[in-house]
GROMACS .gro file of N, CA, C and O in nm:
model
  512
    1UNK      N    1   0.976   0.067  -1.209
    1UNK     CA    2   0.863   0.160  -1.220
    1UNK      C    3   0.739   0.094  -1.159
    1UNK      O    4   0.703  -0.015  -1.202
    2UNK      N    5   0.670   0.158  -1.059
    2UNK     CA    6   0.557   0.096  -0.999
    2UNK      C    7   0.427   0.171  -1.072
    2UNK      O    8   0.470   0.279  -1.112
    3UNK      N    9   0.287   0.159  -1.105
    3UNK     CA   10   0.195   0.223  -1.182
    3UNK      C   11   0.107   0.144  -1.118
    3UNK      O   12   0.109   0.021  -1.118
    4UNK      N   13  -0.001   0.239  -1.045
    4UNK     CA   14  -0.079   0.235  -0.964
    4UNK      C   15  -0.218   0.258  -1.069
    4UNK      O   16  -0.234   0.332  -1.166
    5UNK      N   17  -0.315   0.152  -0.998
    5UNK     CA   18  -0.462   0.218  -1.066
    5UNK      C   19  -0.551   0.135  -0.976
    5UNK      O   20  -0.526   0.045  -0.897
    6UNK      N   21  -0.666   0.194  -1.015
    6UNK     CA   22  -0.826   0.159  -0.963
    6UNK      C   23  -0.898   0.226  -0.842
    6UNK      O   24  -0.980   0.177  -0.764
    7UNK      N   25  -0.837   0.372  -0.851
    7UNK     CA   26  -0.925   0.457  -0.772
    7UNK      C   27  -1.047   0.491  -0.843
    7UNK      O   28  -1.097   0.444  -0.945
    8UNK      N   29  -1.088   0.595  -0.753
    8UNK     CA   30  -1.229   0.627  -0.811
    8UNK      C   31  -1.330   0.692  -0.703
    8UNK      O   32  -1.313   0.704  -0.582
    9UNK      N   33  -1.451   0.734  -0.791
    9UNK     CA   34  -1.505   0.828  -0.680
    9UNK      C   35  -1.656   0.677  -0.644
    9UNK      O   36  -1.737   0.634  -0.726
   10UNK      N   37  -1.643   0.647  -0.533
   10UNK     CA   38  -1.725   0.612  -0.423
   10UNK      C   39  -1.789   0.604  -0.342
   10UNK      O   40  -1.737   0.671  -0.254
   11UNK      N   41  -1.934   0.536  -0.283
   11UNK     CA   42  -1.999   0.578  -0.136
   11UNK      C   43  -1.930   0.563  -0.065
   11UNK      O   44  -1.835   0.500  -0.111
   12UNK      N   45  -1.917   0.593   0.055
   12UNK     CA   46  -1.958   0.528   0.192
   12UNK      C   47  -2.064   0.387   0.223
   12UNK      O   48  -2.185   0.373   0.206
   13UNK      N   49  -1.951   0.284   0.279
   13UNK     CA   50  -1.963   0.159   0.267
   13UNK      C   51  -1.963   0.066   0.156
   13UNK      O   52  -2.023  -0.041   0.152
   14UNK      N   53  -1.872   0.130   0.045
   14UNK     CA   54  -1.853   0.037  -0.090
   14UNK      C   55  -1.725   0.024  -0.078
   14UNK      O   56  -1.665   0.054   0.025
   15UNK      N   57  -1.655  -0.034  -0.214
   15UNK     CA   58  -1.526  -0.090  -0.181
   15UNK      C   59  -1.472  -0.096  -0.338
   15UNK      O   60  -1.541  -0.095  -0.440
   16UNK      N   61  -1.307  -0.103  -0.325
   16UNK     CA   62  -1.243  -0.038  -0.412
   16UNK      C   63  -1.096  -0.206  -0.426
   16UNK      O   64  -1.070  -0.288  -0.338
   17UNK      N   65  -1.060  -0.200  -0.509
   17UNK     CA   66  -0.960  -0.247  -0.527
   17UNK      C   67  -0.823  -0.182  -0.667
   17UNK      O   68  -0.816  -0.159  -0.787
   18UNK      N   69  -0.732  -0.179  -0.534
   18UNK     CA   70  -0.619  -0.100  -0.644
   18UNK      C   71  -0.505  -0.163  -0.676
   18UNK      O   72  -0.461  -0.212  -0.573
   19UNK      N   73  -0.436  -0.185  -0.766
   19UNK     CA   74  -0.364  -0.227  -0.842
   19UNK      C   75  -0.205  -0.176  -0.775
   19UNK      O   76  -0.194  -0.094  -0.684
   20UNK      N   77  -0.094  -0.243  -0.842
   20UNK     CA   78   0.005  -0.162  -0.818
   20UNK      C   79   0.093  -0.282  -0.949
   20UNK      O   80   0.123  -0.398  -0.920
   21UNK      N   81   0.122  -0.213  -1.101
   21UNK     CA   82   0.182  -0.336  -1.131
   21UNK      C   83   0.345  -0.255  -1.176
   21UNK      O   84   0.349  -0.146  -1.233
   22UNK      N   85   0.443  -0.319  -1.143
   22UNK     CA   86   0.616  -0.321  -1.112
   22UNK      C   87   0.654  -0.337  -1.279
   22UNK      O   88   0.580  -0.381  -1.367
   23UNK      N   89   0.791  -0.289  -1.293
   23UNK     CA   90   0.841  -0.307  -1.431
   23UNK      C   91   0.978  -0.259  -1.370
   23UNK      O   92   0.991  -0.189  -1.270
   24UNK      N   93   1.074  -0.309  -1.450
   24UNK     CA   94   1.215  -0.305  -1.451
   24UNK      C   95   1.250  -0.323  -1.313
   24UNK      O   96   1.322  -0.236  -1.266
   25UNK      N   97   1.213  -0.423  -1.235
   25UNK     CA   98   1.277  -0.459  -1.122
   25UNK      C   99   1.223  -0.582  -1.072
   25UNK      O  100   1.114  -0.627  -1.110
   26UNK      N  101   1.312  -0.648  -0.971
   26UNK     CA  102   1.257  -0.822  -0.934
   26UNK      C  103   1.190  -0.753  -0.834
   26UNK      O  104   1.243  -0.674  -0.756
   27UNK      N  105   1.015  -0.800  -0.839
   27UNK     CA  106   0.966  -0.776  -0.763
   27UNK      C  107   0.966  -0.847  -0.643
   27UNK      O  108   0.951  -0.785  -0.538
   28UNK      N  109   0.985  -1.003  -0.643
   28UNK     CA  110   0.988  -1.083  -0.519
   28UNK      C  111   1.062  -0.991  -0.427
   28UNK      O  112   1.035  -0.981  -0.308
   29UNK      N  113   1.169  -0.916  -0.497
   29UNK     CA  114   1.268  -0.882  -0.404
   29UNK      C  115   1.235  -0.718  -0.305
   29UNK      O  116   1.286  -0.638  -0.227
   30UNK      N  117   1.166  -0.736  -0.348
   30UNK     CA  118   1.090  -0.579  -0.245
   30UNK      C  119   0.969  -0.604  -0.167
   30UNK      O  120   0.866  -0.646  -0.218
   31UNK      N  121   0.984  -0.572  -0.022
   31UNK     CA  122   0.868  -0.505   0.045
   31UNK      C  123   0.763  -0.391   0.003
   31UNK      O  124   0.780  -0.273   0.034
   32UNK      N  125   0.674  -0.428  -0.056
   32UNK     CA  126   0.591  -0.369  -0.138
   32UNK      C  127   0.477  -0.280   0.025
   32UNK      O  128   0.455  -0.341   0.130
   33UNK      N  129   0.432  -0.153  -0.001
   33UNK     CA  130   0.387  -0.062   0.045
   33UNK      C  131   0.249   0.002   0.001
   33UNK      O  132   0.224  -0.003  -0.119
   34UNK      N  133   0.164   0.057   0.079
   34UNK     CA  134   0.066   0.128   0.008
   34UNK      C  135   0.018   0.250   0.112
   34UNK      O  136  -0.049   0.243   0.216
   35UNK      N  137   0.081   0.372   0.040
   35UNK     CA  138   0.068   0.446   0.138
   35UNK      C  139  -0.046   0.587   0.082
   35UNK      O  140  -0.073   0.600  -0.038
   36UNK      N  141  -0.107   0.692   0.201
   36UNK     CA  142  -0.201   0.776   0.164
   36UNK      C  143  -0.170   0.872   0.167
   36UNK      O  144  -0.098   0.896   0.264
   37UNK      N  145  -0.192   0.976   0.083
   37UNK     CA  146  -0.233   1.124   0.117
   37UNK      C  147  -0.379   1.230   0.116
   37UNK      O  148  -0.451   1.266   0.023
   38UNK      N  149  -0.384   1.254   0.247
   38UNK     CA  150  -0.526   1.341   0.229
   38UNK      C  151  -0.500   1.474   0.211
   38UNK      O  152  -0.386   1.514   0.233
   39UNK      N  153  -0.590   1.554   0.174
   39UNK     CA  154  -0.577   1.687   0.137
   39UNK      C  155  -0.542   1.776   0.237
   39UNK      O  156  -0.632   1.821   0.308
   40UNK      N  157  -0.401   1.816   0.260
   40UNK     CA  158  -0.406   1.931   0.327
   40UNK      C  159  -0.300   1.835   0.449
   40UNK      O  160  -0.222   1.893   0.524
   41UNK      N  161  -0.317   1.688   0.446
   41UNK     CA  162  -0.199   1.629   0.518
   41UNK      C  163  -0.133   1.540   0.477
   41UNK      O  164  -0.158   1.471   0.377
   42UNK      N  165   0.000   1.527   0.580
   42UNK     CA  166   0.125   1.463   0.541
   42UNK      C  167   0.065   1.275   0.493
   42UNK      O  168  -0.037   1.215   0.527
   43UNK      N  169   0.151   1.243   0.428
   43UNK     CA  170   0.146   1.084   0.355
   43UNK      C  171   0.158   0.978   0.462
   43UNK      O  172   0.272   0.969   0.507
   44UNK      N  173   0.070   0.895   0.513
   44UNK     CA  174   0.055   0.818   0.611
   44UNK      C  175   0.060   0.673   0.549
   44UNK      O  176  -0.017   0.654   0.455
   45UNK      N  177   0.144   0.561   0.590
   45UNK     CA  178   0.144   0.423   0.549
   45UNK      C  179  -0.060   0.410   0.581
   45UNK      O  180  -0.148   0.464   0.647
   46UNK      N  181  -0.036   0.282   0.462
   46UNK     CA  182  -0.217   0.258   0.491
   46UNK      C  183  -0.164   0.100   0.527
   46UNK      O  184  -0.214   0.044   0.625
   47UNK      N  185  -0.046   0.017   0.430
   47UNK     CA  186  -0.048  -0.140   0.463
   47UNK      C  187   0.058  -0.155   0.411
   47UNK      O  188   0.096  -0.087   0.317
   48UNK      N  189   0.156  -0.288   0.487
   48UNK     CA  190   0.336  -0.298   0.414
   48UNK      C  191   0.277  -0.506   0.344
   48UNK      O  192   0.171  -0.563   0.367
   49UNK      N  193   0.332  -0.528   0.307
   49UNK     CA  194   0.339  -0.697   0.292
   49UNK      C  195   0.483  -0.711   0.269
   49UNK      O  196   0.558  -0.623   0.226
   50UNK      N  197   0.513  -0.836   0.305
   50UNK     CA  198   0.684  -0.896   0.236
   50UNK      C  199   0.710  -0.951   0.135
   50UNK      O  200   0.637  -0.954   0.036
   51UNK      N  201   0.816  -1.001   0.145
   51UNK     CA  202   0.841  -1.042   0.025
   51UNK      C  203   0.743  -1.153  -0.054
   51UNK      O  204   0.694  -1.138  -0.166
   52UNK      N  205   0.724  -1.293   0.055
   52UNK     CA  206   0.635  -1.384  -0.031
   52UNK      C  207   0.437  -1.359   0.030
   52UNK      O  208   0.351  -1.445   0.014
   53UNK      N  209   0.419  -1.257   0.080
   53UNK     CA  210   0.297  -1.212   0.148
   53UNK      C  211   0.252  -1.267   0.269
   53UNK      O  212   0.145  -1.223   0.311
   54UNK      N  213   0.294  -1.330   0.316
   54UNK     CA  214   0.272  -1.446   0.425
   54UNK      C  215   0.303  -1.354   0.517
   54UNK      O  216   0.231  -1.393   0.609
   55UNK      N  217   0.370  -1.238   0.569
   55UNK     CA  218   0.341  -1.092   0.629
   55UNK      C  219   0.257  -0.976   0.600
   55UNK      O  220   0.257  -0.935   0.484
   56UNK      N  221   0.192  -0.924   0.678
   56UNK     CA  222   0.169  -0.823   0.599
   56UNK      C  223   0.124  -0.725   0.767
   56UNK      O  224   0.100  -0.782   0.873
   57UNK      N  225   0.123  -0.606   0.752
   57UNK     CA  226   0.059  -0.487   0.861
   57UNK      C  227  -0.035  -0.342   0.820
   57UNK      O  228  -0.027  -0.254   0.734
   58UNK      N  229  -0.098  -0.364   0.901
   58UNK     CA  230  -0.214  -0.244   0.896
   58UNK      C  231  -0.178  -0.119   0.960
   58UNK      O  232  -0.112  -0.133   1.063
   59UNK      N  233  -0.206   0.010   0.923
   59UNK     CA  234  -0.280   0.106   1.033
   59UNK      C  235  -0.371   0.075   1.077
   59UNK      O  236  -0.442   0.014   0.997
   60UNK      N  237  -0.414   0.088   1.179
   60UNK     CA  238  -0.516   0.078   1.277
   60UNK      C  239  -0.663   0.181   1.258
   60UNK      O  240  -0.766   0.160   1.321
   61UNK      N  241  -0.647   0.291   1.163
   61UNK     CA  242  -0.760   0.314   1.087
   61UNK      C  243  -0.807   0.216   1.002
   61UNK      O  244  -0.929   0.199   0.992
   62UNK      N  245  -0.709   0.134   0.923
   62UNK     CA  246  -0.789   0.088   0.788
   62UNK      C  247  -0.805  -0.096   0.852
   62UNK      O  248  -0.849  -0.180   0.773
   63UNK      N  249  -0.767  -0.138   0.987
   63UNK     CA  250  -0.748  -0.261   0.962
   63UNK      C  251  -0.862  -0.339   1.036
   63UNK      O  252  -0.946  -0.299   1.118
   64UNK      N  253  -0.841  -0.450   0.988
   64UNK     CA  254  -1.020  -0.553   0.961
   64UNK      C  255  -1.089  -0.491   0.833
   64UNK      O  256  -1.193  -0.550   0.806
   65UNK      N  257  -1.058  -0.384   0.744
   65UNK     CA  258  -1.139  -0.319   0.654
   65UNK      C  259  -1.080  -0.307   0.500
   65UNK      O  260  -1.143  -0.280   0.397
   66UNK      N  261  -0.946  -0.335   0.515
   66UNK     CA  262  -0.841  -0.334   0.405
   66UNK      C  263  -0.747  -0.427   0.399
   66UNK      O  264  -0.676  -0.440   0.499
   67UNK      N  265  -0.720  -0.527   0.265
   67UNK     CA  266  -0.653  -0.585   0.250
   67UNK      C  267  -0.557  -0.588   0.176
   67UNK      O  268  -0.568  -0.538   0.064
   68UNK      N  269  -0.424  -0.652   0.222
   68UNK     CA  270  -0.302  -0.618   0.123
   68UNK      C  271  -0.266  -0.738   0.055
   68UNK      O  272  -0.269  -0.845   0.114
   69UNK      N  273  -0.242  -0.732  -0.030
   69UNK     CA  274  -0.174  -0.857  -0.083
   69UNK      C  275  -0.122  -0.885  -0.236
   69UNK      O  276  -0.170  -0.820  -0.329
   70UNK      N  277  -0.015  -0.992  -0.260
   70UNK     CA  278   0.052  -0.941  -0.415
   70UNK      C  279   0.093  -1.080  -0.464
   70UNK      O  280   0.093  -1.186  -0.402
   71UNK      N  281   0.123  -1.059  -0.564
   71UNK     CA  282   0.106  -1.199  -0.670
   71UNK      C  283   0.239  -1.159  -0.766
   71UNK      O  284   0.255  -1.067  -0.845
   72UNK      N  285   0.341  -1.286  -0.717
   72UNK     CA  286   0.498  -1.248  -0.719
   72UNK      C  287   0.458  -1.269  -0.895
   72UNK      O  288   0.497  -1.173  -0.963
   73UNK      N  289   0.401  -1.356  -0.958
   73UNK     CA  290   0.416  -1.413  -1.068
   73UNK      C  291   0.358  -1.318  -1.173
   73UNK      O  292   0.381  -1.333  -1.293
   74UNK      N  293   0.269  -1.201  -1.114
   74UNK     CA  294   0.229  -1.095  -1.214
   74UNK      C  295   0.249  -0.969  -1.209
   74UNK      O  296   0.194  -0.886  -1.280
   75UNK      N  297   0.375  -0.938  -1.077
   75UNK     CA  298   0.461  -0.861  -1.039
   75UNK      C  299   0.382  -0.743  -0.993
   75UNK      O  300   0.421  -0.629  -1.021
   76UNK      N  301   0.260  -0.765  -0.912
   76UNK     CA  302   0.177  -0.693  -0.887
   76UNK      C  303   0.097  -0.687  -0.710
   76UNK      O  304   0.041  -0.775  -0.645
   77UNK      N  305   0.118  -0.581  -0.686
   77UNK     CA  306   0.064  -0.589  -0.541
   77UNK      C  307  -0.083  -0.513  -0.500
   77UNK      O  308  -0.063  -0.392  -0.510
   78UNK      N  309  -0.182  -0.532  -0.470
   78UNK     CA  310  -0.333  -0.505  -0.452
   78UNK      C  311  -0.327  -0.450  -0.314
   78UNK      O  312  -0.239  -0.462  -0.228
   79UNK      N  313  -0.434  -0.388  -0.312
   79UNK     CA  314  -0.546  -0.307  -0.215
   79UNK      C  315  -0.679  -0.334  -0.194
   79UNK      O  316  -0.772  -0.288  -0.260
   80UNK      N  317  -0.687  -0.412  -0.100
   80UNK     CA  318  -0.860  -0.458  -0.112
   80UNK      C  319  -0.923  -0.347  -0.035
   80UNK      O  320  -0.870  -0.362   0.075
   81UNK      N  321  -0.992  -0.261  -0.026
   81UNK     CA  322  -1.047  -0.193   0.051
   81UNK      C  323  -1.221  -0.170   0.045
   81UNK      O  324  -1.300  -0.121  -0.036
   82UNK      N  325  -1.230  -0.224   0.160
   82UNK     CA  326  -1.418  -0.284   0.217
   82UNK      C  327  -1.446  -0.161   0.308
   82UNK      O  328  -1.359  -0.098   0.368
   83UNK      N  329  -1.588  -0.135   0.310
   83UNK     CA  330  -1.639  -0.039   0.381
   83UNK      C  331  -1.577   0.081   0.439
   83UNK      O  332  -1.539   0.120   0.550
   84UNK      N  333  -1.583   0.120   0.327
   84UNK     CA  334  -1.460   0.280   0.287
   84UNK      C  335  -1.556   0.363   0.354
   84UNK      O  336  -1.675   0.335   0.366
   85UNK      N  337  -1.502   0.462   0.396
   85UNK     CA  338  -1.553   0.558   0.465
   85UNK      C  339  -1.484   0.701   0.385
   85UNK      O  340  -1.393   0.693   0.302
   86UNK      N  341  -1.552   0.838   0.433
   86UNK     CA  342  -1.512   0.953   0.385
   86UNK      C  343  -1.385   0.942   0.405
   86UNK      O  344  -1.302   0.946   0.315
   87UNK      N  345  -1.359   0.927   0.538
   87UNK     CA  346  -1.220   0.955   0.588
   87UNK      C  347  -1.119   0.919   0.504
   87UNK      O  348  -1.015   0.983   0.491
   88UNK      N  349  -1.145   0.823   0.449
   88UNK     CA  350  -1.036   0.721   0.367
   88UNK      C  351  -1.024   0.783   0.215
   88UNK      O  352  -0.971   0.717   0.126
   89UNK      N  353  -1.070   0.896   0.197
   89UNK     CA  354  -1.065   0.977   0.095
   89UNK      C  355  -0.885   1.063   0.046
   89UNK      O  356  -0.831   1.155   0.107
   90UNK      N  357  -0.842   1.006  -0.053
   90UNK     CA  358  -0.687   1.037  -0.031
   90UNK      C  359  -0.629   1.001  -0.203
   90UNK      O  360  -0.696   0.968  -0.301
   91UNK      N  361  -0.507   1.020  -0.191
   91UNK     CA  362  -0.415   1.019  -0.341
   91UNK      C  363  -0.332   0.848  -0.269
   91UNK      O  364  -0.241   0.853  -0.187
   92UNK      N  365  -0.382   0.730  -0.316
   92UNK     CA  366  -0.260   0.642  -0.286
   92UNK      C  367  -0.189   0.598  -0.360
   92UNK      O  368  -0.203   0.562  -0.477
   93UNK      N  369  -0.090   0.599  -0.279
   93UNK     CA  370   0.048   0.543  -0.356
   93UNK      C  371   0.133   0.392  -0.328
   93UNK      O  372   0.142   0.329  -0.222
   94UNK      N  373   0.178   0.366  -0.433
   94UNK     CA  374   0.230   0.215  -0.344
   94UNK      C  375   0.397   0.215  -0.400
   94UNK      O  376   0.425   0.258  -0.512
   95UNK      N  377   0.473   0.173  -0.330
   95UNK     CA  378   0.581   0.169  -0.311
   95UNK      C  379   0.674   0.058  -0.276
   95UNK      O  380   0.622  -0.027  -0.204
   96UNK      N  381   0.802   0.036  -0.310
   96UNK     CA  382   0.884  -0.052  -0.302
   96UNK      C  383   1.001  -0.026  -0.222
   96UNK      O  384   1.059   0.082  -0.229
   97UNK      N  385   1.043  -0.132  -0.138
   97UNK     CA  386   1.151  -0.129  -0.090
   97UNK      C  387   1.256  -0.265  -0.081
   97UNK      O  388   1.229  -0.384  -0.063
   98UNK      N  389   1.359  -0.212  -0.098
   98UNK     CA  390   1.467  -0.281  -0.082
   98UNK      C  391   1.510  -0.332   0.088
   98UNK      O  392   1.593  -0.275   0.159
   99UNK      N  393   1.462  -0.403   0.110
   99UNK     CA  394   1.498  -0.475   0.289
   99UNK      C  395   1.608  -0.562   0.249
   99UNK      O  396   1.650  -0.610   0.144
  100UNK      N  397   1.649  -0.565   0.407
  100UNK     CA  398   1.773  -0.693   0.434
  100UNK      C  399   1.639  -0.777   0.533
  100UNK      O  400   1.561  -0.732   0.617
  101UNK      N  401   1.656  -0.897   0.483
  101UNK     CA  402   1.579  -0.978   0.589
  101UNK      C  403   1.627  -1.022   0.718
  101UNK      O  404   1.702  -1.119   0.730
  102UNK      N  405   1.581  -0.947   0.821
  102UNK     CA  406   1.664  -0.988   0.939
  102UNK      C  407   1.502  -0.942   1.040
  102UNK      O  408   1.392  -0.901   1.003
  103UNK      N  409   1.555  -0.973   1.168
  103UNK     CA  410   1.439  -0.934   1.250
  103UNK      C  411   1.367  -0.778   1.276
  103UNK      O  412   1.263  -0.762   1.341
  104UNK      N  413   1.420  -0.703   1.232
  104UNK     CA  414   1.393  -0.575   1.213
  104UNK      C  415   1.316  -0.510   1.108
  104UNK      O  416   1.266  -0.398   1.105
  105UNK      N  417   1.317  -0.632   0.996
  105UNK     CA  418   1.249  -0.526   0.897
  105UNK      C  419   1.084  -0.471   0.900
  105UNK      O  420   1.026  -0.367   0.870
  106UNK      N  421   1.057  -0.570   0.940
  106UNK     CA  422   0.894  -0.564   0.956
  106UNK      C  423   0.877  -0.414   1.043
  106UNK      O  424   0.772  -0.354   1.022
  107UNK      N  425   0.970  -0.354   1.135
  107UNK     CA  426   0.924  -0.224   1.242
  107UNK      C  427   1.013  -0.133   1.104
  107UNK      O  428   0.966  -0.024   1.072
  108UNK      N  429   1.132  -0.181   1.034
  108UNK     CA  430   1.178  -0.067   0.911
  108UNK      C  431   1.080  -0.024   0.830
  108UNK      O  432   1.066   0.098   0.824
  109UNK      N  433   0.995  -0.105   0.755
  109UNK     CA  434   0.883  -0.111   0.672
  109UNK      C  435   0.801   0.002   0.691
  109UNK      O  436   0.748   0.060   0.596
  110UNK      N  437   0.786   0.038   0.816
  110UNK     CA  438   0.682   0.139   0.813
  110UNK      C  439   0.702   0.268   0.774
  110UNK      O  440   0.616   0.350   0.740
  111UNK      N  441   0.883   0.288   0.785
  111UNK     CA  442   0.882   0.387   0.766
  111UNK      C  443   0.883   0.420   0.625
  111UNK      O  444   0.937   0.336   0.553
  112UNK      N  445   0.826   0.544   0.554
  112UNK     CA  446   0.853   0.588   0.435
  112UNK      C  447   1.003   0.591   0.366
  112UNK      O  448   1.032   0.571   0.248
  113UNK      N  449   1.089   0.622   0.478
  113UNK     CA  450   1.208   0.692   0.404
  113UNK      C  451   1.315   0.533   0.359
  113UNK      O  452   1.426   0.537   0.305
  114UNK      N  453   1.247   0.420   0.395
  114UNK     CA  454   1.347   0.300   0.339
  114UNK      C  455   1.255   0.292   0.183
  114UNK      O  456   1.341   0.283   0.096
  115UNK      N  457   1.136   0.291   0.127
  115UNK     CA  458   1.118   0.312   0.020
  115UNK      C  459   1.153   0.393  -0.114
  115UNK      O  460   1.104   0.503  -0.142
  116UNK      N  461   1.261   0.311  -0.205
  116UNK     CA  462   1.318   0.384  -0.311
  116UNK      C  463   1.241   0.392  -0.424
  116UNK      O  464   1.288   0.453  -0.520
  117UNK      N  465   1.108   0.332  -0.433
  117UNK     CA  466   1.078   0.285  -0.574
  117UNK      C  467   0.876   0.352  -0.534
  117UNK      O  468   0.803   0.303  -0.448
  118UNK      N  469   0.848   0.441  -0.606
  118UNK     CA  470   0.757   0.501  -0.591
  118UNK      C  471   0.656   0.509  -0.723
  118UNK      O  472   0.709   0.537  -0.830
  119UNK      N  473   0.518   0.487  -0.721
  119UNK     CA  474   0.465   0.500  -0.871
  119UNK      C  475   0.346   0.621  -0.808
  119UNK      O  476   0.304   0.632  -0.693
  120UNK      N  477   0.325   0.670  -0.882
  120UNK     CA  478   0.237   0.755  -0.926
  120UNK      C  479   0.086   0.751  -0.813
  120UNK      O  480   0.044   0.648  -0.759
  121UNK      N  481   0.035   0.870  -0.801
  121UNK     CA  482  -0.068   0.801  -0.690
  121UNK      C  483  -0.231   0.773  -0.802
  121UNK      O  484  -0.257   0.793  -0.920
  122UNK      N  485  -0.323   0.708  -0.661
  122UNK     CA  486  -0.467   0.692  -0.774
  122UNK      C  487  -0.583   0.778  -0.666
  122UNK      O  488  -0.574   0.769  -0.543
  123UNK      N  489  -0.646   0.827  -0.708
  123UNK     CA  490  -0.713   0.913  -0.658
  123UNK      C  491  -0.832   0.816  -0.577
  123UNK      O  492  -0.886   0.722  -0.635
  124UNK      N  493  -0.864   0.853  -0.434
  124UNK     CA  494  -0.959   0.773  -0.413
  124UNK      C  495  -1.090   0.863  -0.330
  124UNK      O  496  -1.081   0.907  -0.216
  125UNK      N  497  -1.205   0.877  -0.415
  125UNK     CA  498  -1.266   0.988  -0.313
  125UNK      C  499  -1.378   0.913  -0.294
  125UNK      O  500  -1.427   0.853  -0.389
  126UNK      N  501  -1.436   0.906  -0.160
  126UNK     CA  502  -1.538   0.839  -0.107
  126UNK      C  503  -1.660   0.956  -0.068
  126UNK      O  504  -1.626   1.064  -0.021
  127UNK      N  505  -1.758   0.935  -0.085
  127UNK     CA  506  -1.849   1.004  -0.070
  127UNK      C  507  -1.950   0.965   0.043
  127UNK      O  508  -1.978   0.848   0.072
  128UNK      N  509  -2.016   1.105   0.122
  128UNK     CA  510  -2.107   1.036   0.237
  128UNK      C  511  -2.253   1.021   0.158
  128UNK      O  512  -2.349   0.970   0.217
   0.00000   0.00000   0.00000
């Protein structure tokens, strides 16, 4: 079970950090995810990390501006997000996946449909 928190309503140019904490599963063992939905469109990856974080990838909207990163020992994976903009106004969700480690996973990762393990989204509305 993944359970997401620390949205919230926000300016433009403030910053947010969101939670994602795991239960009933080894978390080391998943490619952890954090993905968006805006109103009215489809769910877009925002950032993937690996297994020990020492990977991690951006969209190219959120990157230099958002950080990913997770802490195997409190089974929990974060969202740093700096100088938020309207745009970035969305339901996120963060997600788990089961990878084989081989040279491929990092281009698998992006996609949604290898993620089995889904928690709940957190509302994030940024204001101009």
């Amino acid at each position: 079970q993944l359970q997401a928190s620390g949205g919230g309503l926000v300016q433009a140019g403030d910053s947010l950090r969101l939670s994602c904490a795991a239960s009933g599963l080894t978390f080391s063992n998943y490619v952890m995810g954090w993905f968006r939905q805006a109103p009215g469109k489809e769910r877009d990856l925002v950032a993937i990390i690996g297994w020990t974080g020492s990977t991690s990838y951006y969209a190219d909207s959120v990157k230099g501006r958002f950080t990913i990163s997770r802490d195997n020992a409190k089974n929990t994976v974060y969202l740093q997000m700096n100088s938020l903009k309207p745009e970035d106004t969305a339901v996120y969700y963060c997600a788990g996946a089961s990878l084989r480690l081989d040279s491929t996973w990092y281009l698998r990762a992006r996609s949604q449909n290898v993620y089995g393990h889904w928690g709940r989204g957190t509302q994030v509305t940024v204001s101009s």
